[in-house]
Amino acid sequence: MTALWSSAEIAAATNGRASLEFEARGVAFDSREVGPGDLFVALKGEATDGHRFVGQALSQGASGVLASQPVDGPHVLVSDTANALDALGVASRARTAAKVVGVTGSVGKTSVKEALFAAFDRAAPGRAHRSLKSYNNHVGVPLSLARMPRETRFGVFEMGMNHAGELAALTRLVRPHVALVTTVALAHGAFFADESAIADAKGEIFQGLEPGGTAIIPYDSPHRDRLIAAARPYAAEIVTFGRDPAADVHARDGVSGPRGTLVRAKLRSAELSFTVGPPGEHWVTNALAVLAVVEAAGGDLAAAGLALADLAGLPGRGQRITIHLPDGDALLIDESYNANPASMRATLAMLGQERGRKVAILGAMRELGPEEARHHADLAAPIAAAGVGLALLVGTEMKPLAEALEGRVEFVHVPDAAAAAAQASSLIAPGDAVLVKGSNSVGLAGVVDALAGG
């Protein structure tokens, strides 16, 4: 396998000095994730210093270290490792001939990023690259760039933010040929005056577009025109997607079945009939966004359609797990990674389409700002509309929702994820469809583990 980086290339990119020659096949900044042949980047943070874990990284097979102080073992010495990681990402982006896609949005960006990778990898096996996990911040983005093999044909990079100005910096590192905003909704609302301010922050992704680049915008969003205005100074083309027939890429019709949703879509250059494997109306919209990006990037639409049919849910983002109970099985839908009002409504609507008794294990939605209580209480209507038979509410922030559900839906309210994990198994019966969703900081992944392991 061709080396990802030589020590000489690392030193040249970072203005560093190599202690001796070595080659790196990967890049990592978390010592627990270091594998054989990796470059370990010893970052200094507020809580810890990566230089403390150099020995561990080398013992796990790291071929070298990016360090800001001399260490025992092969290394490239730089003045600041965070700046050096940025520089390595910039060098990786500069040397690639890949079509590069940037993805952001309040809801769905990780799922859409994974779907795009599946679409590109199906057409060019082994030559598509994407951000792993949710590495979408000021450290994760340059790391994902630095990990991109030089022979990559399609690169997909997720970018997140919780303050204005963050996306502007990230997109200038990524320099996408195609930039997508999946949707704008109330997420990290504690840091923004309103949704319009969030739309403005999401619109920063267009500032890094390469000349001739394309902006992909959700037509059905109330902030569509605001996003178009943000894209216009930077994009050679602006493409909209959505359910409305006026969108450039839209669904003519869709029929749900046991193997997914059969969709007939109108694109700019073609019509395509395909199946969306994951359930839920929101996945039809996600699929339209994927096709809009693939078309703009010059990818293979037929391969993209096949990839959408084969998609499986990700842990924490729609993975479907069978719970084995003494008298039968139940379905567990793991949406435990994150939540905001828009994603809660979408996944509750999806739960409503499942067979059997519906059980919703819902954690608090964090960082919603001064209207937090109202946003939680407003979930009562979609819970009732989904036909939820039992709701397990997790977190003190869910008290307004508990009050709103009185007399409408049976519920149990517990203070934290540990209490939820202790009770959840006793509340589930064979044939149930169980949704677990909440902000990641609530810790509902532990509830998923308790149910799946039980």
PDB file of N, CA and C in Angstrom, residues 29-102:
ATOM      1  N   PHE A  29      -5.134  11.316  16.515  1.00  0.00           N
ATOM      2  CA  PHE A  29      -4.762  12.172  17.643  1.00  0.00           C
ATOM      3  C   PHE A  29      -5.221  11.583  18.967  1.00  0.00           C
ATOM      4  N   ASP A  30      -6.021  10.539  18.921  1.00  0.00           N
ATOM      5  CA  ASP A  30      -6.458   9.843  20.129  1.00  0.00           C
ATOM      6  C   ASP A  30      -5.598   8.595  20.265  1.00  0.00           C
ATOM      7  N   SER A  31      -4.811   8.530  21.317  1.00  0.00           N
ATOM      8  CA  SER A  31      -3.872   7.412  21.464  1.00  0.00           C
ATOM      9  C   SER A  31      -4.592   6.071  21.518  1.00  0.00           C
ATOM     10  N   ARG A  32      -5.850   6.058  21.945  1.00  0.00           N
ATOM     11  CA  ARG A  32      -6.607   4.801  22.018  1.00  0.00           C
ATOM     12  C   ARG A  32      -6.950   4.272  20.632  1.00  0.00           C
ATOM     13  N   GLU A  33      -6.891   5.142  19.621  1.00  0.00           N
ATOM     14  CA  GLU A  33      -7.242   4.740  18.263  1.00  0.00           C
ATOM     15  C   GLU A  33      -6.031   4.489  17.373  1.00  0.00           C
ATOM     16  N   VAL A  34      -4.847   4.638  17.916  1.00  0.00           N
ATOM     17  CA  VAL A  34      -3.629   4.470  17.116  1.00  0.00           C
ATOM     18  C   VAL A  34      -3.477   3.007  16.709  1.00  0.00           C
ATOM     19  N   GLY A  35      -3.190   2.794  15.423  1.00  0.00           N
ATOM     20  CA  GLY A  35      -2.929   1.463  14.907  1.00  0.00           C
ATOM     21  C   GLY A  35      -1.564   1.390  14.264  1.00  0.00           C
ATOM     22  N   PRO A  36      -1.165   0.201  13.842  1.00  0.00           N
ATOM     23  CA  PRO A  36       0.151   0.039  13.211  1.00  0.00           C
ATOM     24  C   PRO A  36       0.331   0.965  12.006  1.00  0.00           C
ATOM     25  N   GLY A  37       1.456   1.671  11.985  1.00  0.00           N
ATOM     26  CA  GLY A  37       1.782   2.541  10.865  1.00  0.00           C
ATOM     27  C   GLY A  37       1.213   3.933  10.943  1.00  0.00           C
ATOM     28  N   ASP A  38       0.485   4.263  12.014  1.00  0.00           N
ATOM     29  CA  ASP A  38      -0.124   5.587  12.116  1.00  0.00           C
ATOM     30  C   ASP A  38       0.883   6.646  12.549  1.00  0.00           C
ATOM     31  N   LEU A  39       0.609   7.879  12.121  1.00  0.00           N
ATOM     32  CA  LEU A  39       1.249   9.065  12.679  1.00  0.00           C
ATOM     33  C   LEU A  39       0.410   9.513  13.867  1.00  0.00           C
ATOM     34  N   PHE A  40       0.997   9.597  15.045  1.00  0.00           N
ATOM     35  CA  PHE A  40       0.285  10.067  16.232  1.00  0.00           C
ATOM     36  C   PHE A  40       0.537  11.554  16.400  1.00  0.00           C
ATOM     37  N   VAL A  41      -0.527  12.343  16.420  1.00  0.00           N
ATOM     38  CA  VAL A  41      -0.426  13.791  16.603  1.00  0.00           C
ATOM     39  C   VAL A  41      -0.635  14.099  18.079  1.00  0.00           C
ATOM     40  N   ALA A  42       0.395  14.577  18.749  1.00  0.00           N
ATOM     41  CA  ALA A  42       0.345  14.832  20.189  1.00  0.00           C
ATOM     42  C   ALA A  42      -0.213  16.233  20.442  1.00  0.00           C
ATOM     43  N   LEU A  43      -1.524  16.324  20.512  1.00  0.00           N
ATOM     44  CA  LEU A  43      -2.179  17.617  20.716  1.00  0.00           C
ATOM     45  C   LEU A  43      -2.179  17.995  22.185  1.00  0.00           C
ATOM     46  N   LYS A  44      -2.064  19.277  22.443  1.00  0.00           N
ATOM     47  CA  LYS A  44      -2.189  19.800  23.801  1.00  0.00           C
ATOM     48  C   LYS A  44      -3.571  20.417  23.958  1.00  0.00           C
ATOM     49  N   GLY A  45      -4.323  19.923  24.936  1.00  0.00           N
ATOM     50  CA  GLY A  45      -5.658  20.448  25.186  1.00  0.00           C
ATOM     51  C   GLY A  45      -5.754  21.048  26.569  1.00  0.00           C
ATOM     52  N   GLU A  46      -6.966  21.495  26.911  1.00  0.00           N
ATOM     53  CA  GLU A  46      -7.174  22.098  28.227  1.00  0.00           C
ATOM     54  C   GLU A  46      -7.055  21.054  29.333  1.00  0.00           C
ATOM     55  N   ALA A  47      -7.500  19.820  29.040  1.00  0.00           N
ATOM     56  CA  ALA A  47      -7.558  18.806  30.081  1.00  0.00           C
ATOM     57  C   ALA A  47      -6.311  17.924  30.120  1.00  0.00           C
ATOM     58  N   THR A  48      -5.691  17.709  28.977  1.00  0.00           N
ATOM     59  CA  THR A  48      -4.556  16.792  28.941  1.00  0.00           C
ATOM     60  C   THR A  48      -3.590  17.175  27.820  1.00  0.00           C
ATOM     61  N   ASP A  49      -2.447  16.518  27.812  1.00  0.00           N
ATOM     62  CA  ASP A  49      -1.399  16.783  26.824  1.00  0.00           C
ATOM     63  C   ASP A  49      -1.078  15.464  26.135  1.00  0.00           C
ATOM     64  N   GLY A  50      -1.249  15.428  24.816  1.00  0.00           N
ATOM     65  CA  GLY A  50      -1.011  14.209  24.067  1.00  0.00           C
ATOM     66  C   GLY A  50       0.405  13.687  24.172  1.00  0.00           C
ATOM     67  N   HIS A  51       1.347  14.537  24.527  1.00  0.00           N
ATOM     68  CA  HIS A  51       2.733  14.076  24.666  1.00  0.00           C
ATOM     69  C   HIS A  51       2.864  13.030  25.780  1.00  0.00           C
ATOM     70  N   ARG A  52       1.928  13.028  26.712  1.00  0.00           N
ATOM     71  CA  ARG A  52       1.944  12.030  27.792  1.00  0.00           C
ATOM     72  C   ARG A  52       1.686  10.627  27.252  1.00  0.00           C
ATOM     73  N   PHE A  53       1.100  10.522  26.068  1.00  0.00           N
ATOM     74  CA  PHE A  53       0.685   9.223  25.557  1.00  0.00           C
ATOM     75  C   PHE A  53       1.531   8.765  24.365  1.00  0.00           C
ATOM     76  N   VAL A  54       2.652   9.429  24.156  1.00  0.00           N
ATOM     77  CA  VAL A  54       3.520   9.055  23.042  1.00  0.00           C
ATOM     78  C   VAL A  54       3.996   7.615  23.176  1.00  0.00           C
ATOM     79  N   GLY A  55       4.433   7.233  24.378  1.00  0.00           N
ATOM     80  CA  GLY A  55       4.905   5.869  24.598  1.00  0.00           C
ATOM     81  C   GLY A  55       3.835   4.841  24.285  1.00  0.00           C
ATOM     82  N   GLN A  56       2.596   5.126  24.713  1.00  0.00           N
ATOM     83  CA  GLN A  56       1.483   4.212  24.435  1.00  0.00           C
ATOM     84  C   GLN A  56       1.253   4.094  22.933  1.00  0.00           C
ATOM     85  N   ALA A  57       1.263   5.249  22.244  1.00  0.00           N
ATOM     86  CA  ALA A  57       1.019   5.248  20.801  1.00  0.00           C
ATOM     87  C   ALA A  57       2.091   4.431  20.071  1.00  0.00           C
ATOM     88  N   LEU A  58       3.346   4.622  20.447  1.00  0.00           N
ATOM     89  CA  LEU A  58       4.436   3.883  19.800  1.00  0.00           C
ATOM     90  C   LEU A  58       4.336   2.383  20.101  1.00  0.00           C
ATOM     91  N   SER A  59       3.926   2.050  21.315  1.00  0.00           N
ATOM     92  CA  SER A  59       3.798   0.630  21.666  1.00  0.00           C
ATOM     93  C   SER A  59       2.668  -0.034  20.893  1.00  0.00           C
ATOM     94  N   GLN A  60       1.688   0.772  20.442  1.00  0.00           N
ATOM     95  CA  GLN A  60       0.569   0.237  19.659  1.00  0.00           C
ATOM     96  C   GLN A  60       0.879   0.197  18.168  1.00  0.00           C
ATOM     97  N   GLY A  61       2.088   0.609  17.802  1.00  0.00           N
ATOM     98  CA  GLY A  61       2.512   0.476  16.422  1.00  0.00           C
ATOM     99  C   GLY A  61       2.631   1.762  15.648  1.00  0.00           C
ATOM    100  N   ALA A  62       2.463   2.916  16.294  1.00  0.00           N
ATOM    101  CA  ALA A  62       2.641   4.180  15.582  1.00  0.00           C
ATOM    102  C   ALA A  62       4.036   4.224  14.942  1.00  0.00           C
ATOM    103  N   SER A  63       4.081   4.679  13.693  1.00  0.00           N
ATOM    104  CA  SER A  63       5.371   4.740  12.999  1.00  0.00           C
ATOM    105  C   SER A  63       6.132   6.014  13.316  1.00  0.00           C
ATOM    106  N   GLY A  64       5.416   7.022  13.809  1.00  0.00           N
ATOM    107  CA  GLY A  64       6.054   8.285  14.128  1.00  0.00           C
ATOM    108  C   GLY A  64       5.099   9.187  14.880  1.00  0.00           C
ATOM    109  N   VAL A  65       5.612  10.307  15.348  1.00  0.00           N
ATOM    110  CA  VAL A  65       4.846  11.237  16.181  1.00  0.00           C
ATOM    111  C   VAL A  65       5.026  12.650  15.641  1.00  0.00           C
ATOM    112  N   LEU A  66       3.948  13.414  15.648  1.00  0.00           N
ATOM    113  CA  LEU A  66       4.015  14.849  15.379  1.00  0.00           C
ATOM    114  C   LEU A  66       3.996  15.520  16.741  1.00  0.00           C
ATOM    115  N   ALA A  67       5.098  16.149  17.117  1.00  0.00           N
ATOM    116  CA  ALA A  67       5.267  16.611  18.491  1.00  0.00           C
ATOM    117  C   ALA A  67       5.808  18.033  18.525  1.00  0.00           C
ATOM    118  N   SER A  68       5.524  18.720  19.628  1.00  0.00           N
ATOM    119  CA  SER A  68       6.059  20.074  19.807  1.00  0.00           C
ATOM    120  C   SER A  68       7.175  20.102  20.841  1.00  0.00           C
ATOM    121  N   GLN A  69       7.607  18.923  21.266  1.00  0.00           N
ATOM    122  CA  GLN A  69       8.777  18.800  22.143  1.00  0.00           C
ATOM    123  C   GLN A  69       9.456  17.473  21.808  1.00  0.00           C
ATOM    124  N   PRO A  70      10.758  17.363  21.987  1.00  0.00           N
ATOM    125  CA  PRO A  70      11.454  16.117  21.637  1.00  0.00           C
ATOM    126  C   PRO A  70      10.856  14.929  22.396  1.00  0.00           C
ATOM    127  N   VAL A  71      10.714  13.807  21.702  1.00  0.00           N
ATOM    128  CA  VAL A  71      10.173  12.594  22.310  1.00  0.00           C
ATOM    129  C   VAL A  71      11.073  11.427  21.922  1.00  0.00           C
ATOM    130  N   ASP A  72      10.946  10.341  22.690  1.00  0.00           N
ATOM    131  CA  ASP A  72      11.697   9.130  22.373  1.00  0.00           C
ATOM    132  C   ASP A  72      10.973   8.386  21.264  1.00  0.00           C
ATOM    133  N   GLY A  73      11.610   8.279  20.114  1.00  0.00           N
ATOM    134  CA  GLY A  73      11.009   7.606  18.978  1.00  0.00           C
ATOM    135  C   GLY A  73      10.984   8.496  17.758  1.00  0.00           C
ATOM    136  N   PRO A  74      10.701   7.928  16.602  1.00  0.00           N
ATOM    137  CA  PRO A  74      10.657   8.726  15.369  1.00  0.00           C
ATOM    138  C   PRO A  74       9.622   9.839  15.493  1.00  0.00           C
ATOM    139  N   HIS A  75       9.991  11.051  15.099  1.00  0.00           N
ATOM    140  CA  HIS A  75       9.032  12.155  15.223  1.00  0.00           C
ATOM    141  C   HIS A  75       9.388  13.293  14.274  1.00  0.00           C
ATOM    142  N   VAL A  76       8.387  14.137  14.060  1.00  0.00           N
ATOM    143  CA  VAL A  76       8.594  15.411  13.380  1.00  0.00           C
ATOM    144  C   VAL A  76       8.329  16.491  14.410  1.00  0.00           C
ATOM    145  N   LEU A  77       9.321  17.322  14.659  1.00  0.00           N
ATOM    146  CA  LEU A  77       9.228  18.358  15.682  1.00  0.00           C
ATOM    147  C   LEU A  77       8.699  19.647  15.062  1.00  0.00           C
ATOM    148  N   VAL A  78       7.619  20.182  15.652  1.00  0.00           N
ATOM    149  CA  VAL A  78       7.002  21.419  15.170  1.00  0.00           C
ATOM    150  C   VAL A  78       6.817  22.361  16.354  1.00  0.00           C
ATOM    151  N   SER A  79       6.480  23.608  16.054  1.00  0.00           N
ATOM    152  CA  SER A  79       6.303  24.562  17.149  1.00  0.00           C
ATOM    153  C   SER A  79       4.944  24.409  17.838  1.00  0.00           C
ATOM    154  N   ASP A  80       3.934  23.993  17.083  1.00  0.00           N
ATOM    155  CA  ASP A  80       2.584  23.847  17.637  1.00  0.00           C
ATOM    156  C   ASP A  80       1.887  22.711  16.884  1.00  0.00           C
ATOM    157  N   THR A  81       1.455  21.678  17.585  1.00  0.00           N
ATOM    158  CA  THR A  81       0.907  20.508  16.896  1.00  0.00           C
ATOM    159  C   THR A  81      -0.489  20.758  16.326  1.00  0.00           C
ATOM    160  N   ALA A  82      -1.277  21.617  16.960  1.00  0.00           N
ATOM    161  CA  ALA A  82      -2.594  21.934  16.407  1.00  0.00           C
ATOM    162  C   ALA A  82      -2.448  22.660  15.068  1.00  0.00           C
ATOM    163  N   ASN A  83      -1.553  23.626  15.015  1.00  0.00           N
ATOM    164  CA  ASN A  83      -1.299  24.331  13.755  1.00  0.00           C
ATOM    165  C   ASN A  83      -0.699  23.389  12.716  1.00  0.00           C
ATOM    166  N   ALA A  84       0.132  22.471  13.178  1.00  0.00           N
ATOM    167  CA  ALA A  84       0.749  21.516  12.255  1.00  0.00           C
ATOM    168  C   ALA A  84      -0.290  20.567  11.667  1.00  0.00           C
ATOM    169  N   LEU A  85      -1.277  20.163  12.466  1.00  0.00           N
ATOM    170  CA  LEU A  85      -2.351  19.309  11.946  1.00  0.00           C
ATOM    171  C   LEU A  85      -3.147  20.057  10.888  1.00  0.00           C
ATOM    172  N   ASP A  86      -3.440  21.328  11.136  1.00  0.00           N
ATOM    173  CA  ASP A  86      -4.098  22.150  10.109  1.00  0.00           C
ATOM    174  C   ASP A  86      -3.264  22.168   8.825  1.00  0.00           C
ATOM    175  N   ALA A  87      -1.971  22.375   8.986  1.00  0.00           N
ATOM    176  CA  ALA A  87      -1.084  22.461   7.821  1.00  0.00           C
ATOM    177  C   ALA A  87      -1.045  21.145   7.060  1.00  0.00           C
ATOM    178  N   LEU A  88      -1.089  20.032   7.783  1.00  0.00           N
ATOM    179  CA  LEU A  88      -1.089  18.729   7.132  1.00  0.00           C
ATOM    180  C   LEU A  88      -2.390  18.532   6.344  1.00  0.00           C
ATOM    181  N   GLY A  89      -3.503  18.996   6.920  1.00  0.00           N
ATOM    182  CA  GLY A  89      -4.771  18.948   6.208  1.00  0.00           C
ATOM    183  C   GLY A  89      -4.750  19.799   4.953  1.00  0.00           C
ATOM    184  N   VAL A  90      -4.178  20.982   5.056  1.00  0.00           N
ATOM    185  CA  VAL A  90      -4.068  21.876   3.898  1.00  0.00           C
ATOM    186  C   VAL A  90      -3.212  21.234   2.805  1.00  0.00           C
ATOM    187  N   ALA A  91      -2.119  20.598   3.199  1.00  0.00           N
ATOM    188  CA  ALA A  91      -1.237  19.946   2.220  1.00  0.00           C
ATOM    189  C   ALA A  91      -1.947  18.777   1.540  1.00  0.00           C
ATOM    190  N   SER A  92      -2.734  18.041   2.302  1.00  0.00           N
ATOM    191  CA  SER A  92      -3.482  16.926   1.723  1.00  0.00           C
ATOM    192  C   SER A  92      -4.499  17.419   0.705  1.00  0.00           C
ATOM    193  N   ARG A  93      -5.183  18.498   1.068  1.00  0.00           N
ATOM    194  CA  ARG A  93      -6.178  19.065   0.137  1.00  0.00           C
ATOM    195  C   ARG A  93      -5.486  19.607  -1.111  1.00  0.00           C
ATOM    196  N   ALA A  94      -4.308  20.170  -0.965  1.00  0.00           N
ATOM    197  CA  ALA A  94      -3.610  20.762  -2.106  1.00  0.00           C
ATOM    198  C   ALA A  94      -3.120  19.714  -3.097  1.00  0.00           C
ATOM    199  N   ARG A  95      -2.795  18.522  -2.605  1.00  0.00           N
ATOM    200  CA  ARG A  95      -2.206  17.526  -3.500  1.00  0.00           C
ATOM    201  C   ARG A  95      -3.247  16.630  -4.169  1.00  0.00           C
ATOM    202  N   THR A  96      -4.514  16.695  -3.752  1.00  0.00           N
ATOM    203  CA  THR A  96      -5.497  15.770  -4.289  1.00  0.00           C
ATOM    204  C   THR A  96      -6.141  16.299  -5.568  1.00  0.00           C
ATOM    205  N   ALA A  97      -6.511  15.370  -6.446  1.00  0.00           N
ATOM    206  CA  ALA A  97      -7.299  15.706  -7.634  1.00  0.00           C
ATOM    207  C   ALA A  97      -8.752  15.305  -7.448  1.00  0.00           C
ATOM    208  N   ALA A  98      -9.128  14.943  -6.209  1.00  0.00           N
ATOM    209  CA  ALA A  98     -10.478  14.457  -5.933  1.00  0.00           C
ATOM    210  C   ALA A  98     -11.520  15.559  -6.074  1.00  0.00           C
ATOM    211  N   LYS A  99     -12.757  15.148  -6.384  1.00  0.00           N
ATOM    212  CA  LYS A  99     -13.909  16.023  -6.230  1.00  0.00           C
ATOM    213  C   LYS A  99     -14.249  16.035  -4.745  1.00  0.00           C
ATOM    214  N   VAL A 100     -14.312  17.209  -4.169  1.00  0.00           N
ATOM    215  CA  VAL A 100     -14.474  17.341  -2.728  1.00  0.00           C
ATOM    216  C   VAL A 100     -15.855  17.906  -2.416  1.00  0.00           C
ATOM    217  N   VAL A 101     -16.537  17.262  -1.467  1.00  0.00           N
ATOM    218  CA  VAL A 101     -17.882  17.648  -1.058  1.00  0.00           C
ATOM    219  C   VAL A 101     -17.854  18.051   0.416  1.00  0.00           C
ATOM    220  N   GLY A 102     -18.470  19.182   0.746  1.00  0.00           N
ATOM    221  CA  GLY A 102     -18.634  19.608   2.126  1.00  0.00           C
ATOM    222  C   GLY A 102     -20.095  19.503   2.532  1.00  0.00           C
TER     223      GLY A 102
END
